[in-house]
Tab-separated table of C-alpha atoms in Angstrom:
chain	number	residue	atom	x	y	z
A	7	UNK	CA	0.000	0.000	0.000
A	8	UNK	CA	1.013	3.636	-0.337
A	9	UNK	CA	1.360	6.029	2.545
A	10	UNK	CA	-0.429	9.326	2.162
A	11	UNK	CA	0.879	10.661	5.479
A	12	UNK	CA	3.894	10.350	7.775
A	13	UNK	CA	6.148	10.109	4.687
A	14	UNK	CA	7.790	6.723	4.839
A	15	UNK	CA	7.277	5.975	8.544
A	16	UNK	CA	5.052	2.982	7.681
A	17	UNK	CA	7.362	-0.026	7.086
A	18	UNK	CA	4.703	-1.659	4.899
A	19	UNK	CA	4.337	1.287	2.487
A	20	UNK	CA	5.398	0.876	-1.134
A	21	UNK	CA	5.238	4.585	-1.972
A	22	UNK	CA	4.214	7.996	-0.696
A	23	UNK	CA	1.373	10.042	-2.198
A	24	UNK	CA	1.930	13.774	-1.839
A	25	UNK	CA	-0.928	16.225	-2.393
A	26	UNK	CA	0.060	19.851	-2.983
A	27	UNK	CA	2.344	21.909	-5.171
A	28	UNK	CA	5.990	21.431	-6.085
A	29	UNK	CA	7.120	22.889	-2.756
A	30	UNK	CA	5.115	20.305	-0.835
A	31	UNK	CA	6.549	17.532	-2.989
A	32	UNK	CA	10.115	18.691	-2.375
A	33	UNK	CA	9.518	18.839	1.370
A	34	UNK	CA	8.082	15.319	1.304
A	35	UNK	CA	11.098	13.961	-0.556
A	36	UNK	CA	13.389	15.629	1.975
A	37	UNK	CA	11.289	14.134	4.767
A	38	UNK	CA	11.531	10.536	3.530
A	39	UNK	CA	15.204	10.607	2.558
A	40	UNK	CA	16.862	7.334	3.348
A	41	UNK	CA	13.599	5.364	3.110
A	42	UNK	CA	13.912	4.620	-0.648
A	43	UNK	CA	10.177	5.218	-1.074
A	44	UNK	CA	9.077	6.448	-4.518
A	45	UNK	CA	6.771	9.460	-4.508
A	46	UNK	CA	3.634	10.207	-6.530
A	47	UNK	CA	2.847	13.915	-6.687
A	48	UNK	CA	-0.707	15.210	-7.087
A	49	UNK	CA	-0.614	18.864	-8.088
A	50	UNK	CA	-3.076	21.122	-6.262
A	51	UNK	CA	-1.074	24.261	-7.030
A	52	UNK	CA	-0.758	26.342	-10.183
A	53	UNK	CA	2.333	25.633	-12.290
A	54	UNK	CA	3.647	22.319	-10.971
A	55	UNK	CA	6.593	20.884	-12.930
A	56	UNK	CA	7.252	18.071	-10.447
A	57	UNK	CA	3.804	16.849	-9.411
A	58	UNK	CA	2.666	14.802	-12.396
A	59	UNK	CA	-1.050	14.354	-11.666
A	60	UNK	CA	-3.594	17.174	-11.781
A	61	UNK	CA	-6.975	17.182	-10.063
A	62	UNK	CA	-8.980	15.751	-12.949
A	63	UNK	CA	-6.679	12.742	-13.328
A	64	UNK	CA	-6.362	11.675	-9.691
A	65	UNK	CA	-8.537	8.560	-9.831
A	66	UNK	CA	-7.192	7.207	-13.146
A	67	UNK	CA	-3.680	7.701	-11.774
A	68	UNK	CA	-4.510	5.841	-8.560
A	69	UNK	CA	-5.988	2.973	-10.591
A	70	UNK	CA	-2.721	2.701	-12.525
A	71	UNK	CA	-0.705	2.895	-9.323
A	72	UNK	CA	-2.667	0.078	-7.693
A	73	UNK	CA	-2.426	-1.965	-10.897
A	74	UNK	CA	1.336	-1.533	-11.074
A	75	UNK	CA	1.119	0.455	-14.329
A	76	UNK	CA	3.821	2.981	-13.592
A	77	UNK	CA	7.530	3.642	-13.886
A	78	UNK	CA	9.960	5.188	-11.392
A	79	UNK	CA	12.297	8.016	-12.382
A	80	UNK	CA	15.583	8.543	-10.551
A	81	UNK	CA	16.402	12.223	-9.933
A	82	UNK	CA	19.853	13.295	-8.794
A	83	UNK	CA	20.278	15.370	-5.637
A	84	UNK	CA	23.046	17.573	-4.239
A	85	UNK	CA	24.948	17.425	-0.974
A	86	UNK	CA	26.296	20.666	0.466
A	87	UNK	CA	28.570	21.143	3.475
A	88	UNK	CA	29.236	24.605	4.906
A	89	UNK	CA	32.535	25.339	6.673
A	90	UNK	CA	33.823	28.157	8.852
A	91	UNK	CA	37.585	27.712	8.601
A	92	UNK	CA	37.912	23.960	9.285
A	93	UNK	CA	34.741	23.651	11.357
A	94	UNK	CA	31.716	22.087	9.694
A	95	UNK	CA	28.601	24.174	10.337
A	96	UNK	CA	25.898	22.342	8.379
A	97	UNK	CA	25.532	19.501	5.906
A	98	UNK	CA	22.296	18.841	4.015
A	99	UNK	CA	20.905	17.651	0.695
A	100	UNK	CA	18.810	19.347	-1.973
A	101	UNK	CA	16.597	18.069	-4.781
A	102	UNK	CA	16.146	21.461	-6.461
A	103	UNK	CA	18.958	23.783	-5.504
A	104	UNK	CA	21.351	25.259	-3.000
A	105	UNK	CA	21.113	29.048	-3.057
A	106	UNK	CA	23.773	31.309	-1.566
A	107	UNK	CA	22.537	34.878	-1.280
A	108	UNK	CA	23.013	38.088	0.639
A	109	UNK	CA	21.687	38.350	4.159
A	110	UNK	CA	20.746	41.680	5.704
A	111	UNK	CA	21.057	45.023	3.933
A	112	UNK	CA	20.821	45.409	0.164
A	113	UNK	CA	24.476	44.748	-0.521
A	114	UNK	CA	26.049	42.584	-3.219
A	115	UNK	CA	28.208	39.619	-2.277
A	116	UNK	CA	31.481	38.456	-3.795
A	117	UNK	CA	31.763	34.757	-4.588
A	118	UNK	CA	34.844	32.790	-5.580
A	119	UNK	CA	34.035	29.537	-7.382
A	120	UNK	CA	36.361	26.533	-7.485
A	121	UNK	CA	35.819	23.257	-9.357
A	122	UNK	CA	37.796	20.252	-8.142
A	123	UNK	CA	40.090	22.656	-6.329
A	124	UNK	CA	40.875	24.775	-9.404
A	125	UNK	CA	39.726	28.406	-9.507
A	126	UNK	CA	36.898	28.903	-12.003
A	127	UNK	CA	35.580	32.441	-11.628
A	128	UNK	CA	34.584	35.256	-9.284
A	129	UNK	CA	31.116	36.791	-9.159
A	130	UNK	CA	29.781	39.989	-7.688
A	131	UNK	CA	26.058	39.391	-7.445
A	132	UNK	CA	22.999	39.208	-5.226
A	133	UNK	CA	23.571	35.471	-4.999
A	134	UNK	CA	24.372	32.263	-6.820
A	135	UNK	CA	22.221	29.182	-7.481
A	136	UNK	CA	23.684	25.687	-7.651
A	137	UNK	CA	20.938	23.613	-9.221
A	138	UNK	CA	20.130	20.061	-10.277
A	139	UNK	CA	18.345	19.342	-13.573
A	140	UNK	CA	15.134	18.949	-11.558
A	141	UNK	CA	15.677	22.408	-10.099
A	142	UNK	CA	16.408	23.977	-13.470
A	143	UNK	CA	12.712	24.866	-13.844
A	144	UNK	CA	12.635	26.533	-10.406
A	145	UNK	CA	14.563	29.568	-9.166
A	146	UNK	CA	17.239	28.887	-11.793
A	147	UNK	CA	14.716	29.441	-14.577
A	148	UNK	CA	13.383	32.676	-13.078
A	149	UNK	CA	16.843	34.294	-13.148
A	150	UNK	CA	17.584	33.272	-16.737
A	151	UNK	CA	19.303	29.924	-16.210
A	152	UNK	CA	19.048	27.052	-18.702
A	153	UNK	CA	16.283	24.442	-18.655
A	154	UNK	CA	17.640	20.912	-18.444
A	155	UNK	CA	15.811	17.603	-18.842
A	156	UNK	CA	15.339	16.146	-15.333
A	157	UNK	CA	16.936	12.792	-16.173
A	158	UNK	CA	20.239	14.487	-17.059
A	159	UNK	CA	23.276	14.257	-14.764
A	160	UNK	CA	24.507	17.844	-14.581
A	161	UNK	CA	25.069	20.655	-12.084
A	162	UNK	CA	24.097	24.220	-13.019
A	163	UNK	CA	25.667	27.431	-11.673
A	164	UNK	CA	23.640	30.592	-12.215
A	165	UNK	CA	24.376	34.012	-10.732
A	166	UNK	CA	21.506	36.097	-9.363
A	167	UNK	CA	21.561	39.671	-10.708
A	168	UNK	CA	25.313	39.647	-11.457
A	169	UNK	CA	27.042	43.030	-11.552
A	170	UNK	CA	29.119	42.210	-14.623
A	171	UNK	CA	28.108	42.013	-18.264
A	172	UNK	CA	29.948	38.768	-19.034
A	173	UNK	CA	28.419	36.507	-16.360
A	174	UNK	CA	26.749	33.482	-17.899
A	175	UNK	CA	25.248	30.310	-16.421
A	176	UNK	CA	27.701	27.412	-16.294
A	177	UNK	CA	26.835	23.743	-16.814
A	178	UNK	CA	29.156	21.197	-15.174
A	179	UNK	CA	29.235	17.380	-15.070
A	180	UNK	CA	27.781	15.731	-11.997
A	181	UNK	CA	31.032	14.187	-10.769
A	182	UNK	CA	32.841	17.426	-9.901
A	183	UNK	CA	33.267	19.052	-6.485
A	184	UNK	CA	32.205	22.695	-6.410
A	185	UNK	CA	33.417	25.063	-3.702
A	186	UNK	CA	31.805	28.464	-3.242
A	187	UNK	CA	33.838	30.824	-1.073
A	188	UNK	CA	32.424	34.062	0.301
A	189	UNK	CA	34.634	36.993	-0.687
A	190	UNK	CA	35.627	40.052	1.328
A	191	UNK	CA	35.198	43.067	-0.933
A	192	UNK	CA	31.711	44.284	-0.025
A	193	UNK	CA	31.464	44.231	3.745
A	194	UNK	CA	30.229	40.660	3.997
A	195	UNK	CA	31.531	40.452	7.576
A	196	UNK	CA	28.899	43.024	8.560
A	197	UNK	CA	25.840	41.684	6.764
A	198	UNK	CA	26.827	38.142	5.893
A	199	UNK	CA	25.442	35.725	3.367
A	200	UNK	CA	23.183	32.713	3.710
A	201	UNK	CA	23.087	29.275	2.080
A	202	UNK	CA	19.625	27.726	1.757
A	203	UNK	CA	18.839	24.119	0.822
A	204	UNK	CA	15.629	23.731	-1.199
A	205	UNK	CA	14.273	26.863	0.493
A	206	UNK	CA	14.197	24.948	3.773
A	207	UNK	CA	17.248	24.586	6.008
A	208	UNK	CA	19.817	27.371	5.961
A	209	UNK	CA	23.143	28.442	7.408
A	210	UNK	CA	24.625	31.936	7.721
A	211	UNK	CA	28.015	32.582	6.162
A	212	UNK	CA	30.607	35.319	6.546
A	213	UNK	CA	33.747	36.338	4.663
A	214	UNK	CA	36.072	33.396	4.106
A	215	UNK	CA	33.408	30.769	4.791
A	216	UNK	CA	32.829	28.201	2.095
A	217	UNK	CA	30.328	25.594	1.033
A	218	UNK	CA	31.405	22.407	-0.742
A	219	UNK	CA	28.831	20.865	-3.105
A	220	UNK	CA	28.825	17.464	-4.794
A	221	UNK	CA	26.302	15.053	-6.200
A	222	UNK	CA	24.552	13.228	-3.395
A	223	UNK	CA	24.630	9.462	-3.093
A	224	UNK	CA	20.884	9.684	-2.463
A	225	UNK	CA	18.330	10.007	-5.243
A	226	UNK	CA	14.725	11.101	-5.367
A	227	UNK	CA	12.372	8.448	-6.749
A	228	UNK	CA	9.443	9.893	-8.703
A	229	UNK	CA	6.489	7.786	-9.833
A	230	UNK	CA	5.197	8.337	-13.373
A	231	UNK	CA	1.818	6.937	-14.398
A	232	UNK	CA	1.742	8.751	-17.752
A	233	UNK	CA	4.014	8.540	-20.766
A	234	UNK	CA	4.123	12.301	-21.173
A	235	UNK	CA	7.635	13.435	-22.083
A	236	UNK	CA	9.445	16.307	-20.376
A	237	UNK	CA	9.254	18.315	-23.612
A	238	UNK	CA	5.475	17.948	-23.703
A	239	UNK	CA	5.209	19.036	-20.060
A	240	UNK	CA	7.512	21.963	-20.726
A	241	UNK	CA	5.549	23.081	-23.775
A	242	UNK	CA	2.287	22.930	-21.836
A	243	UNK	CA	3.595	24.830	-18.803
A	244	UNK	CA	5.330	27.547	-20.814
A	245	UNK	CA	2.264	28.191	-22.959
A	246	UNK	CA	0.228	29.254	-19.928
């Protein structure tokens, strides 16, 4: 049977049914991490890229679920660990994105980006988004980042309101280690920055702090009862 509540606490559950928008679905996946339960999303919100089933198709979808007529998609996740000098402050995972942004007054933040220990670039911006393909249609999309098919294995870096003309989103393979270091040029010690995981847990950062991001060993399991392709879903959502 599938568990509609308590997200994976029932040892006899085969899946979790989540009713709500994409935010609710993400929170459910974070809540059942480690349980290996696949999740069926029923969209009660507006846009809804993640929740596959809308209100009018709930009962046909449940019939397919009970009859075993479904597939399970594996979605990559990110792991991020924040450090102050050598002390670990917070480690968490994200299905959509890890966002590092200013905290406090309206002041830009300097970011130094390293990939596998090698310096990549510096940004002066309101923030930076490190996104999975699943998260490419979230905050990443709203700031001009690329849309990526959710089954891809990539990590996206997109600056938020960069203060340079040549800043472009960067697409990296999923096996690299990304380090974001908070710079010192714009008074970050006074106001600080903040790293947020899927809009949920967060940690405050100051100049010299860093967050190390890699692909997580955990995956999100998403139930699909329809054969609708990502391109079809994208076309439908973007035509609204």
